[in-house]
């Protein structure tokens, strides 16, 4: 199999799928090379990611990294969330094929954008 | 644990070996193992098997003489031999080759290789259905053209090209015509005389024969340089001790194909049409390829907002084996050159699903596929970030992508 057991687990049964309707922050990113698109919405309480959901248009790896990103980010502080990297996600998934590494990049980028979106809105208030 | 159902829907990638083919092959491994070039009886038994296989293939494609059948290792070798063999033979007179944008990599990469050694190559475009235009061929062909190579039917979208007309145009200009018929031989009637081709590639494993064997049909009198030099097998056009068991298998597969073709073509066409008609009822889908000028066993559908690799792996989990032209399924991360050539945007090519039926596809398989595929599509669409309301965002990505090149 091309993918690790962990990737297949998250691809087959992705966690936190969907959209938070009254989200505090939203991030959407896409990869112009492969066309994959990822959207993350978060709910924030006391500077912590209280709830997080994702939607992804992409391959098995893109879906698995999105799912894993949400699992890892849930309950983390915003600072911790911003510190998460693509390697963290890939490692947690027991690795990704080299040409699929950019997929994990996307999910973390969407998370960072969602957090920045929340902070921007908060500062505007 | 209940057994997962297995539904093989990838017969254009390869086919299972027909049990009758396998049975006929078995004798030629450890019993009739002779070298067909030897005079003694063991060698001559192999030679007789070779003659019979040649007759069976010649009969399937309507070749005038068994001398026109050159056994080789498969479609890739046939395509390589046709292109390099013709171009090398005429390199002092003619330095132009014409092919199409939707050919198999065996043709496209051989053409690119020849370009490096000073051959000019024209890649003809195709229309939205994948058809090469006769006018384009007429405009591209010159006295400098050594060879025109256009596939009989496309492996991804199933479109059947107007080979007979193109062969005529080619001959009028004094060039040689080759067709890669890997997808058509055994699936639709192929008669080399009626098509008027000079060279034609066949692969055994696409017609229920073993892998690693094929044929290059070469019309008598067509001058060609061999790729393999050696003991002068296959009339000097393909040296190397013959793969007797493989050739016997291909011969039997050809005989069975000729016998079964009319019923199989009718059965598969019916199944294909049911698949296409039902899939097109799903929202936001499109058929890739031509509706009627189409291989009887090919259905290629794009499901918008869904990515192909995810679809393939979800189907695999339900026992359905199919393929996609999605970028994500390749290491290069570029969408299928065929789907891009018919004008699909990359994100639509992303969601393509190719189902190719075969000899043992049943009505139950079709019903099961028609039940499972829409469920998988629905599920993936529900989790997709590409939707009507994010369409503008996704489109803007593609534009950046083009700038990247």
PDB file of C-alpha atoms in Angstrom, chain B residues 17-245:
ATOM      1  CA  UNK B  17      -5.911 -14.588 -18.442  1.00  0.00           C
ATOM      2  CA  UNK B  18      -8.765 -16.678 -19.798  1.00  0.00           C
ATOM      3  CA  UNK B  19      -8.628 -20.189 -18.204  1.00  0.00           C
ATOM      4  CA  UNK B  20      -8.684 -21.754 -21.692  1.00  0.00           C
ATOM      5  CA  UNK B  21      -5.643 -19.654 -22.607  1.00  0.00           C
ATOM      6  CA  UNK B  22      -3.802 -20.650 -19.471  1.00  0.00           C
ATOM      7  CA  UNK B  23      -4.538 -24.323 -20.044  1.00  0.00           C
ATOM      8  CA  UNK B  24      -3.133 -24.241 -23.560  1.00  0.00           C
ATOM      9  CA  UNK B  25       0.018 -22.437 -22.370  1.00  0.00           C
ATOM     10  CA  UNK B  26       0.941 -24.813 -19.555  1.00  0.00           C
ATOM     11  CA  UNK B  27       2.388 -27.550 -21.794  1.00  0.00           C
ATOM     12  CA  UNK B  28       4.986 -25.140 -23.175  1.00  0.00           C
ATOM     13  CA  UNK B  29       6.895 -24.561 -19.951  1.00  0.00           C
ATOM     14  CA  UNK B  30       8.383 -27.915 -18.893  1.00  0.00           C
ATOM     15  CA  UNK B  31       7.143 -30.429 -21.476  1.00  0.00           C
ATOM     16  CA  UNK B  32       7.311 -28.748 -24.871  1.00  0.00           C
ATOM     17  CA  UNK B  33      10.200 -26.505 -23.939  1.00  0.00           C
ATOM     18  CA  UNK B  34      12.097 -26.810 -27.227  1.00  0.00           C
ATOM     19  CA  UNK B  35      13.676 -23.962 -29.128  1.00  0.00           C
ATOM     20  CA  UNK B  36      11.620 -23.402 -32.267  1.00  0.00           C
ATOM     21  CA  UNK B  37      14.795 -22.857 -34.316  1.00  0.00           C
ATOM     22  CA  UNK B  38      15.977 -26.449 -33.805  1.00  0.00           C
ATOM     23  CA  UNK B  39      15.477 -29.213 -36.374  1.00  0.00           C
ATOM     24  CA  UNK B  40      14.738 -32.094 -33.997  1.00  0.00           C
ATOM     25  CA  UNK B  41      11.155 -32.936 -33.088  1.00  0.00           C
ATOM     26  CA  UNK B  42      11.101 -31.164 -29.725  1.00  0.00           C
ATOM     27  CA  UNK B  43      12.110 -27.927 -31.446  1.00  0.00           C
ATOM     28  CA  UNK B  44       9.705 -28.474 -34.289  1.00  0.00           C
ATOM     29  CA  UNK B  45       6.805 -29.005 -31.862  1.00  0.00           C
ATOM     30  CA  UNK B  46       7.463 -25.482 -30.630  1.00  0.00           C
ATOM     31  CA  UNK B  47       7.689 -24.274 -34.198  1.00  0.00           C
ATOM     32  CA  UNK B  48       4.310 -25.801 -35.036  1.00  0.00           C
ATOM     33  CA  UNK B  49       2.797 -24.042 -32.019  1.00  0.00           C
ATOM     34  CA  UNK B  50       4.305 -20.802 -33.277  1.00  0.00           C
ATOM     35  CA  UNK B  51       2.804 -21.293 -36.743  1.00  0.00           C
ATOM     36  CA  UNK B  52      -0.643 -21.955 -35.290  1.00  0.00           C
ATOM     37  CA  UNK B  53      -0.484 -18.876 -33.063  1.00  0.00           C
ATOM     38  CA  UNK B  54       0.552 -16.760 -36.054  1.00  0.00           C
ATOM     39  CA  UNK B  55      -2.401 -18.053 -38.056  1.00  0.00           C
ATOM     40  CA  UNK B  56      -4.827 -17.292 -35.241  1.00  0.00           C
ATOM     41  CA  UNK B  57      -3.618 -13.703 -34.849  1.00  0.00           C
ATOM     42  CA  UNK B  58      -3.580 -13.167 -38.627  1.00  0.00           C
ATOM     43  CA  UNK B  59      -7.154 -14.421 -38.799  1.00  0.00           C
ATOM     44  CA  UNK B  60      -8.357 -12.131 -35.993  1.00  0.00           C
ATOM     45  CA  UNK B  61      -7.066  -8.982 -37.705  1.00  0.00           C
ATOM     46  CA  UNK B  62      -7.612 -10.069 -41.314  1.00  0.00           C
ATOM     47  CA  UNK B  63      -3.933 -10.090 -42.267  1.00  0.00           C
ATOM     48  CA  UNK B  64      -3.301 -11.445 -45.776  1.00  0.00           C
ATOM     49  CA  UNK B  65      -0.239 -13.425 -44.766  1.00  0.00           C
ATOM     50  CA  UNK B  66       1.168 -14.849 -41.551  1.00  0.00           C
ATOM     51  CA  UNK B  67       4.466 -13.223 -42.585  1.00  0.00           C
ATOM     52  CA  UNK B  68       2.890  -9.949 -41.542  1.00  0.00           C
ATOM     53  CA  UNK B  69       2.726 -10.983 -37.873  1.00  0.00           C
ATOM     54  CA  UNK B  70       5.827 -10.066 -35.831  1.00  0.00           C
ATOM     55  CA  UNK B  71       5.688 -11.380 -32.274  1.00  0.00           C
ATOM     56  CA  UNK B  72       7.260  -9.145 -29.633  1.00  0.00           C
ATOM     57  CA  UNK B  73       6.946  -8.233 -25.952  1.00  0.00           C
ATOM     58  CA  UNK B  74       3.783  -6.114 -26.139  1.00  0.00           C
ATOM     59  CA  UNK B  75       2.246  -2.771 -27.024  1.00  0.00           C
ATOM     60  CA  UNK B  76       5.130  -0.602 -25.895  1.00  0.00           C
ATOM     61  CA  UNK B  77       7.606  -2.529 -28.021  1.00  0.00           C
ATOM     62  CA  UNK B  78       5.258  -2.456 -31.020  1.00  0.00           C
ATOM     63  CA  UNK B  79       4.898   1.312 -30.735  1.00  0.00           C
ATOM     64  CA  UNK B  80       8.642   1.841 -30.278  1.00  0.00           C
ATOM     65  CA  UNK B  81       9.488  -0.385 -33.228  1.00  0.00           C
ATOM     66  CA  UNK B  82       6.964   1.325 -35.491  1.00  0.00           C
ATOM     67  CA  UNK B  83       8.183   4.834 -34.746  1.00  0.00           C
ATOM     68  CA  UNK B  84      11.921   4.264 -34.485  1.00  0.00           C
ATOM     69  CA  UNK B  85      11.948   1.562 -37.159  1.00  0.00           C
ATOM     70  CA  UNK B  86      10.282   3.740 -39.796  1.00  0.00           C
ATOM     71  CA  UNK B  87      12.088   6.958 -38.904  1.00  0.00           C
ATOM     72  CA  UNK B  88      15.515   5.273 -38.825  1.00  0.00           C
ATOM     73  CA  UNK B  89      14.842   3.586 -42.134  1.00  0.00           C
ATOM     74  CA  UNK B  90      14.015   6.891 -43.831  1.00  0.00           C
ATOM     75  CA  UNK B  91      16.234   9.257 -41.907  1.00  0.00           C
ATOM     76  CA  UNK B  92      18.051  10.407 -45.025  1.00  0.00           C
ATOM     77  CA  UNK B  93      14.897  11.261 -46.950  1.00  0.00           C
ATOM     78  CA  UNK B  94      12.172  12.167 -44.469  1.00  0.00           C
ATOM     79  CA  UNK B  95      12.447  13.721 -41.048  1.00  0.00           C
ATOM     80  CA  UNK B  96       8.848  14.396 -40.035  1.00  0.00           C
ATOM     81  CA  UNK B  97       6.485  12.410 -37.834  1.00  0.00           C
ATOM     82  CA  UNK B  98       2.819  13.123 -37.094  1.00  0.00           C
ATOM     83  CA  UNK B  99       0.940  11.824 -34.081  1.00  0.00           C
ATOM     84  CA  UNK B 100      -1.757  13.125 -31.715  1.00  0.00           C
ATOM     85  CA  UNK B 101      -1.837  14.737 -28.288  1.00  0.00           C
ATOM     86  CA  UNK B 102      -3.838  11.880 -26.762  1.00  0.00           C
ATOM     87  CA  UNK B 103      -1.552   8.950 -27.597  1.00  0.00           C
ATOM     88  CA  UNK B 104      -0.290   6.436 -25.065  1.00  0.00           C
ATOM     89  CA  UNK B 105       3.052   7.367 -23.420  1.00  0.00           C
ATOM     90  CA  UNK B 106       4.699   4.620 -25.510  1.00  0.00           C
ATOM     91  CA  UNK B 107       4.045   6.836 -28.541  1.00  0.00           C
ATOM     92  CA  UNK B 108       4.409  10.266 -26.917  1.00  0.00           C
ATOM     93  CA  UNK B 109       7.681   9.556 -25.131  1.00  0.00           C
ATOM     94  CA  UNK B 110       9.155   7.789 -28.158  1.00  0.00           C
ATOM     95  CA  UNK B 111       8.224  10.852 -30.229  1.00  0.00           C
ATOM     96  CA  UNK B 112       9.893  13.161 -27.717  1.00  0.00           C
ATOM     97  CA  UNK B 113      12.986  10.973 -27.837  1.00  0.00           C
ATOM     98  CA  UNK B 114      13.061  11.168 -31.642  1.00  0.00           C
ATOM     99  CA  UNK B 115      12.704  14.958 -31.461  1.00  0.00           C
ATOM    100  CA  UNK B 116      15.973  15.041 -29.549  1.00  0.00           C
ATOM    101  CA  UNK B 117      17.698  13.357 -32.468  1.00  0.00           C
ATOM    102  CA  UNK B 118      16.488  15.950 -34.969  1.00  0.00           C
ATOM    103  CA  UNK B 119      13.118  14.555 -36.061  1.00  0.00           C
ATOM    104  CA  UNK B 120      10.324  17.108 -36.377  1.00  0.00           C
ATOM    105  CA  UNK B 121       7.138  15.931 -34.670  1.00  0.00           C
ATOM    106  CA  UNK B 122       3.633  17.359 -35.086  1.00  0.00           C
ATOM    107  CA  UNK B 123       1.181  16.561 -32.274  1.00  0.00           C
ATOM    108  CA  UNK B 124      -2.343  16.918 -33.671  1.00  0.00           C
ATOM    109  CA  UNK B 125      -4.926  18.305 -31.242  1.00  0.00           C
ATOM    110  CA  UNK B 126      -8.331  16.687 -30.686  1.00  0.00           C
ATOM    111  CA  UNK B 127     -11.850  18.088 -30.341  1.00  0.00           C
ATOM    112  CA  UNK B 128     -13.983  17.963 -27.183  1.00  0.00           C
ATOM    113  CA  UNK B 129     -14.810  14.303 -27.875  1.00  0.00           C
ATOM    114  CA  UNK B 130     -11.203  13.297 -28.426  1.00  0.00           C
ATOM    115  CA  UNK B 131     -11.442  13.028 -32.222  1.00  0.00           C
ATOM    116  CA  UNK B 132      -8.503  13.940 -34.456  1.00  0.00           C
ATOM    117  CA  UNK B 133      -9.599  16.127 -37.367  1.00  0.00           C
ATOM    118  CA  UNK B 134      -8.931  14.912 -40.919  1.00  0.00           C
ATOM    119  CA  UNK B 135      -8.432  18.533 -41.985  1.00  0.00           C
ATOM    120  CA  UNK B 136      -5.706  18.982 -39.383  1.00  0.00           C
ATOM    121  CA  UNK B 137      -3.944  15.889 -40.687  1.00  0.00           C
ATOM    122  CA  UNK B 138      -4.212  17.132 -44.291  1.00  0.00           C
ATOM    123  CA  UNK B 139      -2.733  20.469 -43.246  1.00  0.00           C
ATOM    124  CA  UNK B 140       0.125  18.938 -41.278  1.00  0.00           C
ATOM    125  CA  UNK B 141       1.264  16.269 -43.727  1.00  0.00           C
ATOM    126  CA  UNK B 142       4.039  17.073 -46.204  1.00  0.00           C
ATOM    127  CA  UNK B 143       6.434  15.264 -48.529  1.00  0.00           C
ATOM    128  CA  UNK B 144       8.823  15.263 -45.587  1.00  0.00           C
ATOM    129  CA  UNK B 145       6.460  13.124 -43.484  1.00  0.00           C
ATOM    130  CA  UNK B 146       7.791   9.608 -42.929  1.00  0.00           C
ATOM    131  CA  UNK B 147       5.097   8.290 -40.602  1.00  0.00           C
ATOM    132  CA  UNK B 148       1.689   9.091 -39.176  1.00  0.00           C
ATOM    133  CA  UNK B 149       0.793   7.284 -35.950  1.00  0.00           C
ATOM    134  CA  UNK B 150      -2.712   7.694 -34.526  1.00  0.00           C
ATOM    135  CA  UNK B 151      -4.228   5.346 -31.967  1.00  0.00           C
ATOM    136  CA  UNK B 152      -7.247   3.279 -33.019  1.00  0.00           C
ATOM    137  CA  UNK B 153      -9.093   4.000 -29.773  1.00  0.00           C
ATOM    138  CA  UNK B 154      -8.056   5.985 -26.753  1.00  0.00           C
ATOM    139  CA  UNK B 155      -7.361   4.034 -23.594  1.00  0.00           C
ATOM    140  CA  UNK B 156      -8.779   6.638 -21.209  1.00  0.00           C
ATOM    141  CA  UNK B 157     -11.877   8.074 -22.865  1.00  0.00           C
ATOM    142  CA  UNK B 158     -12.578   5.253 -25.338  1.00  0.00           C
ATOM    143  CA  UNK B 159     -12.954   7.448 -28.434  1.00  0.00           C
ATOM    144  CA  UNK B 160     -12.532   5.532 -31.711  1.00  0.00           C
ATOM    145  CA  UNK B 161     -10.570   7.502 -34.322  1.00  0.00           C
ATOM    146  CA  UNK B 162     -11.313   7.592 -38.090  1.00  0.00           C
ATOM    147  CA  UNK B 163      -8.322   5.383 -38.961  1.00  0.00           C
ATOM    148  CA  UNK B 164      -9.389   4.371 -42.458  1.00  0.00           C
ATOM    149  CA  UNK B 165      -9.735   7.970 -43.623  1.00  0.00           C
ATOM    150  CA  UNK B 166      -6.473   9.008 -41.992  1.00  0.00           C
ATOM    151  CA  UNK B 167      -4.595   6.073 -43.541  1.00  0.00           C
ATOM    152  CA  UNK B 168      -5.848   7.188 -46.977  1.00  0.00           C
ATOM    153  CA  UNK B 169      -4.688  10.770 -46.455  1.00  0.00           C
ATOM    154  CA  UNK B 170      -1.327   9.449 -45.255  1.00  0.00           C
ATOM    155  CA  UNK B 171      -0.818   7.197 -48.281  1.00  0.00           C
ATOM    156  CA  UNK B 172      -1.786   9.979 -50.677  1.00  0.00           C
ATOM    157  CA  UNK B 173       1.131  11.934 -49.226  1.00  0.00           C
ATOM    158  CA  UNK B 174       3.503   8.989 -49.588  1.00  0.00           C
ATOM    159  CA  UNK B 175       3.914   8.272 -45.876  1.00  0.00           C
ATOM    160  CA  UNK B 176       3.471   5.151 -43.744  1.00  0.00           C
ATOM    161  CA  UNK B 177       0.510   4.758 -41.349  1.00  0.00           C
ATOM    162  CA  UNK B 178       0.749   3.117 -37.928  1.00  0.00           C
ATOM    163  CA  UNK B 179      -2.014   2.631 -35.388  1.00  0.00           C
ATOM    164  CA  UNK B 180      -1.769   1.587 -31.756  1.00  0.00           C
ATOM    165  CA  UNK B 181      -4.692  -0.855 -31.619  1.00  0.00           C
ATOM    166  CA  UNK B 182      -3.984  -2.162 -28.139  1.00  0.00           C
ATOM    167  CA  UNK B 183      -7.456  -1.122 -26.947  1.00  0.00           C
ATOM    168  CA  UNK B 184      -9.454  -2.283 -29.970  1.00  0.00           C
ATOM    169  CA  UNK B 185      -8.186  -5.698 -31.078  1.00  0.00           C
ATOM    170  CA  UNK B 186     -10.578  -8.285 -29.676  1.00  0.00           C
ATOM    171  CA  UNK B 187     -13.053  -5.599 -28.571  1.00  0.00           C
ATOM    172  CA  UNK B 188     -14.344  -4.286 -31.906  1.00  0.00           C
ATOM    173  CA  UNK B 189     -13.813  -5.744 -35.400  1.00  0.00           C
ATOM    174  CA  UNK B 190     -10.309  -4.821 -36.599  1.00  0.00           C
ATOM    175  CA  UNK B 191      -9.436  -5.633 -40.215  1.00  0.00           C
ATOM    176  CA  UNK B 192      -6.023  -4.355 -41.289  1.00  0.00           C
ATOM    177  CA  UNK B 193      -6.948  -4.498 -44.969  1.00  0.00           C
ATOM    178  CA  UNK B 194     -10.146  -2.559 -44.513  1.00  0.00           C
ATOM    179  CA  UNK B 195      -8.449   0.002 -42.267  1.00  0.00           C
ATOM    180  CA  UNK B 196      -5.599   0.248 -44.762  1.00  0.00           C
ATOM    181  CA  UNK B 197      -2.873   0.469 -42.121  1.00  0.00           C
ATOM    182  CA  UNK B 198       0.781  -0.433 -42.691  1.00  0.00           C
ATOM    183  CA  UNK B 199       1.655  -1.107 -39.065  1.00  0.00           C
ATOM    184  CA  UNK B 200      -0.517  -1.982 -36.065  1.00  0.00           C
ATOM    185  CA  UNK B 201       0.384  -2.713 -32.432  1.00  0.00           C
ATOM    186  CA  UNK B 202      -1.353  -5.412 -30.364  1.00  0.00           C
ATOM    187  CA  UNK B 203      -0.944  -6.319 -26.708  1.00  0.00           C
ATOM    188  CA  UNK B 204      -1.879  -9.787 -25.469  1.00  0.00           C
ATOM    189  CA  UNK B 205      -2.786  -8.887 -21.901  1.00  0.00           C
ATOM    190  CA  UNK B 206      -5.573  -6.539 -23.012  1.00  0.00           C
ATOM    191  CA  UNK B 207      -7.429  -9.434 -24.649  1.00  0.00           C
ATOM    192  CA  UNK B 208      -7.327 -12.086 -21.923  1.00  0.00           C
ATOM    193  CA  UNK B 209      -3.870 -13.360 -22.884  1.00  0.00           C
ATOM    194  CA  UNK B 210      -0.692 -13.325 -20.782  1.00  0.00           C
ATOM    195  CA  UNK B 211       1.449 -10.246 -20.120  1.00  0.00           C
ATOM    196  CA  UNK B 212       4.810  -9.733 -21.820  1.00  0.00           C
ATOM    197  CA  UNK B 213       3.762 -10.651 -25.354  1.00  0.00           C
ATOM    198  CA  UNK B 214       2.299  -8.793 -28.294  1.00  0.00           C
ATOM    199  CA  UNK B 215       2.384  -8.311 -32.034  1.00  0.00           C
ATOM    200  CA  UNK B 216       3.444  -5.702 -34.501  1.00  0.00           C
ATOM    201  CA  UNK B 217       1.504  -6.231 -37.704  1.00  0.00           C
ATOM    202  CA  UNK B 218       3.640  -5.126 -40.640  1.00  0.00           C
ATOM    203  CA  UNK B 219       2.051  -5.041 -44.055  1.00  0.00           C
ATOM    204  CA  UNK B 220       4.178  -6.886 -46.559  1.00  0.00           C
ATOM    205  CA  UNK B 221       6.637  -4.611 -48.312  1.00  0.00           C
ATOM    206  CA  UNK B 222       6.762  -1.988 -45.552  1.00  0.00           C
ATOM    207  CA  UNK B 223      10.447  -1.141 -45.003  1.00  0.00           C
ATOM    208  CA  UNK B 224      11.382  -1.125 -41.324  1.00  0.00           C
ATOM    209  CA  UNK B 225      14.554  -1.222 -39.228  1.00  0.00           C
ATOM    210  CA  UNK B 226      14.418  -3.695 -36.337  1.00  0.00           C
ATOM    211  CA  UNK B 227      15.051  -2.594 -32.745  1.00  0.00           C
ATOM    212  CA  UNK B 228      16.511  -5.954 -31.759  1.00  0.00           C
ATOM    213  CA  UNK B 229      19.412  -7.373 -33.710  1.00  0.00           C
ATOM    214  CA  UNK B 230      20.526 -10.938 -33.197  1.00  0.00           C
ATOM    215  CA  UNK B 231      19.662 -14.382 -34.479  1.00  0.00           C
ATOM    216  CA  UNK B 232      17.211 -13.126 -37.081  1.00  0.00           C
ATOM    217  CA  UNK B 233      13.994 -14.408 -35.538  1.00  0.00           C
ATOM    218  CA  UNK B 234      10.661 -13.101 -36.817  1.00  0.00           C
ATOM    219  CA  UNK B 235      12.084 -12.640 -40.318  1.00  0.00           C
ATOM    220  CA  UNK B 236      14.844 -10.515 -38.881  1.00  0.00           C
ATOM    221  CA  UNK B 237      12.451  -7.910 -37.502  1.00  0.00           C
ATOM    222  CA  UNK B 238      12.648  -9.084 -33.896  1.00  0.00           C
ATOM    223  CA  UNK B 239      15.569 -11.221 -32.834  1.00  0.00           C
ATOM    224  CA  UNK B 240      15.496 -13.235 -29.638  1.00  0.00           C
ATOM    225  CA  UNK B 241      14.325 -16.778 -28.886  1.00  0.00           C
ATOM    226  CA  UNK B 242      10.546 -16.749 -29.117  1.00  0.00           C
ATOM    227  CA  UNK B 243       8.469 -16.612 -25.946  1.00  0.00           C
ATOM    228  CA  UNK B 244       6.635 -19.767 -26.985  1.00  0.00           C
ATOM    229  CA  UNK B 245       4.284 -20.123 -24.003  1.00  0.00           C
TER     230      UNK B 245
END
